[in-house]
mmCIF file of C-alpha atoms in Angstrom:
data_model
loop_
_atom_site.group_PDB
_atom_site.id
_atom_site.type_symbol
_atom_site.label_atom_id
_atom_site.label_comp_id
_atom_site.label_asym_id
_atom_site.label_seq_id
_atom_site.Cartn_x
_atom_site.Cartn_y
_atom_site.Cartn_z
ATOM 1 C CA MET A 1 6.759 7.340 -24.382
ATOM 2 C CA VAL A 2 6.526 3.698 -24.518
ATOM 3 C CA ARG A 3 4.141 2.177 -21.942
ATOM 4 C CA GLU A 4 2.006 -0.997 -21.611
ATOM 5 C CA SER A 5 -1.843 -0.859 -21.396
ATOM 6 C CA LEU A 6 -2.932 0.436 -18.134
ATOM 7 C CA LYS A 7 -5.479 -1.782 -15.872
ATOM 8 C CA PRO A 8 -8.231 -0.085 -13.825
ATOM 9 C CA LEU A 9 -7.605 0.235 -10.121
ATOM 10 C CA SER A 10 -9.902 -1.392 -7.393
ATOM 11 C CA GLU A 11 -10.245 0.915 -4.170
ATOM 12 C CA SER A 12 -8.278 3.503 -5.455
ATOM 13 C CA ASP A 13 -6.867 6.217 -3.230
ATOM 14 C CA ALA A 14 -7.639 9.466 -5.060
ATOM 15 C CA ASN A 15 -5.040 12.048 -3.943
ATOM 16 C CA MET A 16 -5.656 14.884 -6.516
ATOM 17 C CA ARG A 17 -8.484 15.975 -8.821
ATOM 18 C CA LEU A 18 -6.880 16.803 -12.051
ATOM 19 C CA LEU A 19 -8.357 18.288 -15.257
ATOM 20 C CA ILE A 20 -6.631 17.233 -18.669
ATOM 21 C CA ILE A 21 -7.318 19.490 -21.645
ATOM 22 C CA GLU A 22 -6.149 17.824 -24.407
ATOM 23 C CA ASP A 23 -7.671 17.378 -28.100
ATOM 24 C CA ASP A 24 -5.641 14.455 -29.239
ATOM 25 C CA ARG A 25 -7.751 11.558 -28.299
ATOM 26 C CA GLU A 26 -5.049 9.178 -27.801
ATOM 27 C CA SER A 27 -2.898 11.045 -25.713
ATOM 28 C CA ALA A 28 -5.890 12.317 -23.768
ATOM 29 C CA ASP A 29 -7.016 8.792 -23.000
ATOM 30 C CA TYR A 30 -3.443 7.606 -21.941
ATOM 31 C CA LEU A 31 -3.328 10.613 -19.496
ATOM 32 C CA VAL A 32 -6.419 9.973 -17.930
ATOM 33 C CA LYS A 33 -5.844 6.290 -17.603
ATOM 34 C CA ALA A 34 -2.407 6.780 -16.304
ATOM 35 C CA PHE A 35 -3.272 9.483 -13.630
ATOM 36 C CA ARG A 36 -6.321 7.207 -12.460
ATOM 37 C CA GLU A 37 -4.046 4.220 -12.328
ATOM 38 C CA VAL A 38 -1.789 5.859 -9.758
ATOM 39 C CA GLY A 39 -4.798 6.821 -7.689
ATOM 40 C CA HIS A 40 -5.942 10.468 -8.951
ATOM 41 C CA VAL A 41 -9.482 11.833 -10.218
ATOM 42 C CA ALA A 42 -8.618 12.826 -13.942
ATOM 43 C CA ASP A 43 -11.536 14.719 -15.844
ATOM 44 C CA LEU A 44 -11.170 15.328 -19.509
ATOM 45 C CA ALA A 45 -11.950 18.255 -21.949
ATOM 46 C CA SER A 46 -11.331 18.078 -25.475
ATOM 47 C CA ASP A 47 -11.235 21.800 -26.559
ATOM 48 C CA GLY A 48 -10.339 25.018 -25.021
ATOM 49 C CA GLU A 49 -13.973 26.319 -24.529
ATOM 50 C CA GLU A 50 -14.845 23.157 -22.796
ATOM 51 C CA GLY A 51 -11.745 23.303 -20.593
ATOM 52 C CA LEU A 52 -12.281 26.956 -19.738
ATOM 53 C CA ALA A 53 -15.606 25.970 -18.511
ATOM 54 C CA LEU A 54 -14.637 23.022 -16.470
ATOM 55 C CA ALA A 55 -11.583 24.810 -15.049
ATOM 56 C CA ASP A 56 -13.767 27.751 -14.120
ATOM 57 C CA SER A 57 -16.542 25.729 -12.385
ATOM 58 C CA GLY A 58 -14.913 22.869 -10.826
ATOM 59 C CA ASP A 59 -12.443 22.541 -7.773
ATOM 60 C CA TYR A 60 -9.257 21.046 -9.319
ATOM 61 C CA ASP A 61 -5.902 20.533 -7.883
ATOM 62 C CA VAL A 62 -3.862 21.192 -10.871
ATOM 63 C CA LEU A 63 -4.768 21.781 -14.575
ATOM 64 C CA VAL A 64 -2.735 19.782 -17.266
ATOM 65 C CA VAL A 65 -3.123 21.850 -20.467
ATOM 66 C CA ASP A 66 -2.078 21.268 -23.967
ATOM 67 C CA ARG A 67 -0.772 24.590 -25.790
ATOM 68 C CA MET A 68 -2.265 23.932 -29.294
ATOM 69 C CA LEU A 69 -6.097 23.319 -28.880
ATOM 70 C CA PRO A 70 -9.201 24.011 -31.046
ATOM 71 C CA LYS A 71 -11.673 26.728 -30.354
ATOM 72 C CA ARG A 72 -9.197 28.455 -27.616
ATOM 73 C CA ASP A 73 -5.710 27.693 -27.274
ATOM 74 C CA GLY A 74 -4.155 26.507 -23.905
ATOM 75 C CA LEU A 75 -2.333 29.913 -23.066
ATOM 76 C CA SER A 76 -5.613 31.734 -23.636
ATOM 77 C CA VAL A 77 -7.426 29.353 -21.206
ATOM 78 C CA ILE A 78 -4.914 29.959 -18.711
ATOM 79 C CA GLY A 79 -4.618 33.747 -19.118
ATOM 80 C CA THR A 80 -8.503 34.146 -18.731
ATOM 81 C CA LEU A 81 -8.477 31.746 -15.828
ATOM 82 C CA ARG A 82 -5.957 34.174 -14.181
ATOM 83 C CA GLU A 83 -7.673 37.178 -14.938
ATOM 84 C CA LYS A 84 -10.750 35.823 -13.377
ATOM 85 C CA GLY A 85 -8.666 35.363 -10.234
ATOM 86 C CA ASN A 86 -8.683 31.394 -10.692
ATOM 87 C CA ARG A 87 -5.092 30.530 -9.431
ATOM 88 C CA THR A 88 -5.452 26.555 -9.856
ATOM 89 C CA PRO A 89 -1.762 25.416 -10.836
ATOM 90 C CA ALA A 90 -1.571 24.842 -14.508
ATOM 91 C CA LEU A 91 1.220 22.829 -16.419
ATOM 92 C CA ILE A 92 1.532 23.304 -20.053
ATOM 93 C CA LEU A 93 2.156 20.280 -22.414
ATOM 94 C CA SER A 94 3.566 21.401 -25.877
ATOM 95 C CA ALA A 95 5.478 20.191 -28.861
ATOM 96 C CA LEU A 96 7.169 23.680 -28.880
ATOM 97 C CA GLY A 97 10.147 23.515 -26.476
ATOM 98 C CA GLN A 98 12.363 26.265 -27.466
ATOM 99 C CA VAL A 99 13.141 28.854 -24.242
ATOM 100 C CA ASP A 100 10.907 31.622 -25.819
ATOM 101 C CA ASP A 101 8.037 28.853 -26.024
ATOM 102 C CA ARG A 102 8.446 28.404 -22.571
ATOM 103 C CA ILE A 103 8.809 31.708 -21.221
ATOM 104 C CA LYS A 104 5.604 32.760 -22.995
ATOM 105 C CA GLY A 105 3.867 30.043 -21.474
ATOM 106 C CA LEU A 106 4.953 30.793 -18.161
ATOM 107 C CA ARG A 107 4.178 34.597 -18.552
ATOM 108 C CA ALA A 108 0.711 33.734 -19.683
ATOM 109 C CA GLY A 109 0.066 32.195 -16.334
ATOM 110 C CA GLY A 110 1.437 28.736 -16.580
ATOM 111 C CA ASP A 111 3.216 27.103 -13.528
ATOM 112 C CA ASP A 112 5.302 24.752 -15.322
ATOM 113 C CA TYR A 113 6.021 23.964 -18.903
ATOM 114 C CA LEU A 114 6.983 20.290 -20.095
ATOM 115 C CA PRO A 115 7.817 19.785 -23.733
ATOM 116 C CA LYS A 116 6.720 16.967 -25.757
ATOM 117 C CA PRO A 117 7.821 13.979 -25.916
ATOM 118 C CA TYR A 118 7.987 13.224 -22.056
ATOM 119 C CA ALA A 119 8.206 10.541 -19.463
ATOM 120 C CA PHE A 120 4.761 9.919 -17.709
ATOM 121 C CA ALA A 121 6.901 9.658 -14.338
ATOM 122 C CA GLU A 122 8.356 13.217 -14.952
ATOM 123 C CA LEU A 123 4.727 14.510 -15.534
ATOM 124 C CA LEU A 124 3.581 12.922 -12.560
ATOM 125 C CA ALA A 125 6.277 14.415 -10.239
ATOM 126 C CA ARG A 126 5.943 17.819 -11.645
ATOM 127 C CA VAL A 127 1.966 17.757 -11.077
ATOM 128 C CA GLU A 128 2.481 16.225 -7.484
ATOM 129 C CA VAL A 129 4.830 19.425 -6.843
ATOM 130 C CA LEU A 130 2.470 21.742 -8.159
ATOM 131 C CA SER A 131 -0.147 20.331 -6.129
ATOM 132 C CA ARG A 132 1.792 20.438 -2.896
ATOM 133 C CA ARG A 133 2.947 23.987 -3.466
ATOM 134 C CA HIS A 134 -0.924 24.621 -3.786
ATOM 135 C CA GLY A 135 -1.471 23.097 -0.555
ATOM 136 C CA GLY A 136 -2.020 19.350 -1.484
ATOM 137 C CA PRO A 137 -1.539 16.447 0.683
ATOM 138 C CA ALA A 138 1.794 16.078 2.232
ATOM 139 C CA GLU A 139 3.926 13.198 1.363
ATOM 140 C CA GLU A 140 3.421 10.133 3.629
ATOM 141 C CA THR A 141 6.563 9.300 5.715
ATOM 142 C CA SER A 142 5.263 5.640 6.757
ATOM 143 C CA TYR A 143 3.138 3.178 5.042
ATOM 144 C CA ARG A 144 1.217 0.133 6.670
ATOM 145 C CA VAL A 145 -0.379 -2.762 4.969
ATOM 146 C CA GLY A 146 -1.521 -5.335 7.509
ATOM 147 C CA ASP A 147 1.057 -6.073 9.828
ATOM 148 C CA LEU A 148 4.027 -4.909 7.484
ATOM 149 C CA GLU A 149 5.147 -1.370 8.161
ATOM 150 C CA LEU A 150 7.488 0.753 6.238
ATOM 151 C CA ASP A 151 9.282 3.767 7.721
ATOM 152 C CA ARG A 152 10.774 5.983 4.841
ATOM 153 C CA LEU A 153 12.882 8.274 7.154
ATOM 154 C CA SER A 154 14.533 5.476 9.171
ATOM 155 C CA HIS A 155 14.562 3.189 6.353
ATOM 156 C CA ARG A 156 13.137 0.394 8.469
ATOM 157 C CA VAL A 157 10.917 -2.424 7.525
ATOM 158 C CA THR A 158 8.862 -4.771 10.175
ATOM 159 C CA ARG A 159 6.370 -7.477 9.748
ATOM 160 C CA GLY A 160 4.647 -8.583 12.818
ATOM 161 C CA GLY A 161 7.037 -6.547 15.041
ATOM 162 C CA GLU A 162 9.998 -8.513 13.344
ATOM 163 C CA GLU A 163 12.477 -6.503 11.533
ATOM 164 C CA LEU A 164 13.093 -7.311 7.720
ATOM 165 C CA THR A 165 16.610 -6.682 6.296
ATOM 166 C CA LEU A 166 16.049 -5.239 2.433
ATOM 167 C CA GLN A 167 18.660 -4.289 -0.120
ATOM 168 C CA PRO A 168 18.310 -0.292 -1.385
ATOM 169 C CA ARG A 169 16.508 -1.635 -4.304
ATOM 170 C CA GLU A 170 14.193 -3.967 -2.424
ATOM 171 C CA PHE A 171 13.270 -1.196 -0.245
ATOM 172 C CA ARG A 172 12.560 1.062 -3.075
ATOM 173 C CA LEU A 173 10.368 -1.296 -4.643
ATOM 174 C CA LEU A 174 8.629 -2.455 -1.570
ATOM 175 C CA GLU A 175 8.161 1.577 -0.875
ATOM 176 C CA TYR A 176 6.597 2.087 -4.427
ATOM 177 C CA LEU A 177 4.001 -0.999 -4.004
ATOM 178 C CA MET A 178 3.041 0.266 -0.561
ATOM 179 C CA LYS A 179 2.443 3.692 -1.550
ATOM 180 C CA HIS A 180 0.122 2.322 -3.924
ATOM 181 C CA ALA A 181 -1.401 -0.511 -1.890
ATOM 182 C CA GLY A 182 -4.510 -1.908 -3.133
ATOM 183 C CA GLN A 183 -3.686 -0.761 -6.596
ATOM 184 C CA VAL A 184 -2.572 -2.792 -9.604
ATOM 185 C CA VAL A 185 1.135 -1.686 -10.373
ATOM 186 C CA THR A 186 2.119 -2.272 -13.832
ATOM 187 C CA ARG A 187 5.714 -3.593 -15.031
ATOM 188 C CA THR A 188 6.210 -0.218 -16.709
ATOM 189 C CA MET A 189 5.297 1.787 -13.637
ATOM 190 C CA LEU A 190 7.942 -0.192 -11.627
ATOM 191 C CA LEU A 191 10.696 0.440 -14.625
ATOM 192 C CA GLU A 192 9.863 4.132 -14.694
ATOM 193 C CA ASN A 193 9.722 4.650 -10.861
ATOM 194 C CA VAL A 194 11.972 2.167 -9.255
ATOM 195 C CA TRP A 195 14.594 1.737 -11.748
ATOM 196 C CA ASP A 196 14.215 4.942 -13.732
ATOM 197 C CA TYR A 197 13.969 3.218 -17.017
ATOM 198 C CA HIS A 198 11.787 4.810 -19.618
ATOM 199 C CA PHE A 199 12.116 1.693 -21.859
ATOM 200 C CA ASP A 200 11.623 -2.116 -21.276
ATOM 201 C CA PRO A 201 15.209 -3.437 -21.003
ATOM 202 C CA GLN A 202 13.673 -6.975 -21.961
ATOM 203 C CA THR A 203 15.255 -8.656 -18.869
ATOM 204 C CA ASN A 204 13.549 -10.418 -15.990
ATOM 205 C CA VAL A 205 15.076 -7.943 -13.464
ATOM 206 C CA ILE A 206 11.468 -7.075 -12.113
ATOM 207 C CA ASP A 207 10.741 -10.851 -11.766
ATOM 208 C CA VAL A 208 14.203 -11.702 -9.882
ATOM 209 C CA HIS A 209 13.335 -8.646 -7.307
ATOM 210 C CA ILE A 210 9.802 -9.446 -6.864
ATOM 211 C CA SER A 211 10.689 -13.006 -6.093
ATOM 212 C CA ARG A 212 13.224 -11.902 -3.424
ATOM 213 C CA LEU A 213 10.931 -9.204 -1.796
ATOM 214 C CA ARG A 214 8.266 -11.966 -1.699
ATOM 215 C CA ALA A 215 10.678 -14.400 0.104
ATOM 216 C CA LYS A 216 11.497 -11.581 2.413
ATOM 217 C CA ILE A 217 8.160 -10.252 3.452
ATOM 218 C CA ASP A 218 5.801 -13.109 3.127
ATOM 219 C CA LYS A 219 7.830 -16.235 3.775
ATOM 220 C CA GLY A 220 7.050 -17.517 7.214
ATOM 221 C CA PHE A 221 3.893 -15.733 7.630
ATOM 222 C CA ASP A 222 0.354 -17.105 7.567
ATOM 223 C CA ARG A 223 -0.886 -14.311 5.133
ATOM 224 C CA PRO A 224 0.752 -13.306 1.899
ATOM 225 C CA LEU A 225 0.681 -9.586 1.132
ATOM 226 C CA LEU A 226 2.225 -9.435 -2.200
ATOM 227 C CA HIS A 227 0.458 -10.693 -5.292
ATOM 228 C CA THR A 228 0.890 -11.276 -8.928
ATOM 229 C CA ILE A 229 -2.194 -10.275 -10.970
ATOM 230 C CA ARG A 230 -1.798 -12.151 -13.870
ATOM 231 C CA GLY A 231 -1.445 -10.145 -17.235
ATOM 232 C CA ALA A 232 -1.587 -6.758 -15.230
ATOM 233 C CA GLY A 233 1.225 -6.463 -12.871
ATOM 234 C CA TYR A 234 1.394 -6.619 -9.206
ATOM 235 C CA MET A 235 -0.385 -5.863 -5.877
ATOM 236 C CA ILE A 236 0.438 -5.429 -2.518
ATOM 237 C CA ARG A 237 -2.813 -5.786 -0.392
ATOM 238 C CA ASP A 238 -4.017 -7.169 2.934
ATOM 239 C CA GLY A 239 -6.624 -9.859 2.905
ATOM 240 C CA ILE A 240 -6.609 -11.545 -0.474
ATOM 241 C CA ARG A 241 -6.089 -15.112 -0.224
#
């Protein structure tokens, strides 16, 4: 899983509260930063006993649990929670990816099982699905930033009441930026979520599309909405000069 360093958010819109139970420090730090970057609250436990205590006492939307943990393994953590009546959805991460391993994880009380290595985009999508099934927030059908509006159902984009014509990729790019309005969106996030690339193609495809999109949504208007954050990525936000 190749990904650039993530930048902290400003004014993030926290949709879910997650508990990451992972003993590998590098993986744990990556996951916490990545989830926070897309607007979620992420707590961390570095062993099974700590994870069990936090999960048992905290109000979490989803648990992301590594299978192999010190002090108490991930399956034991989930099984104990289920015995106590805790039904918080749990996604198991493991290097053990055979069918029998997955079945064992699900029968222990896990709600999903994702073998390593994985793309963060897939992990995020699975966590969001678990949250929705558990009564999490529904997906927005429209977004608004200042006088810019995007309707996901009709694929209609307007600014100041004027309809804008976007190509399918431009619409998807704008949709992702508006979904994370006020947040820094990195190039890697765009490659994974807009182009479905899980590697850097070493091209200027993002720059070209950002330039085209900016010309359509900002040109001719007094206030720019799409901004380049040097060294970090891009942000769509009302009120930045």
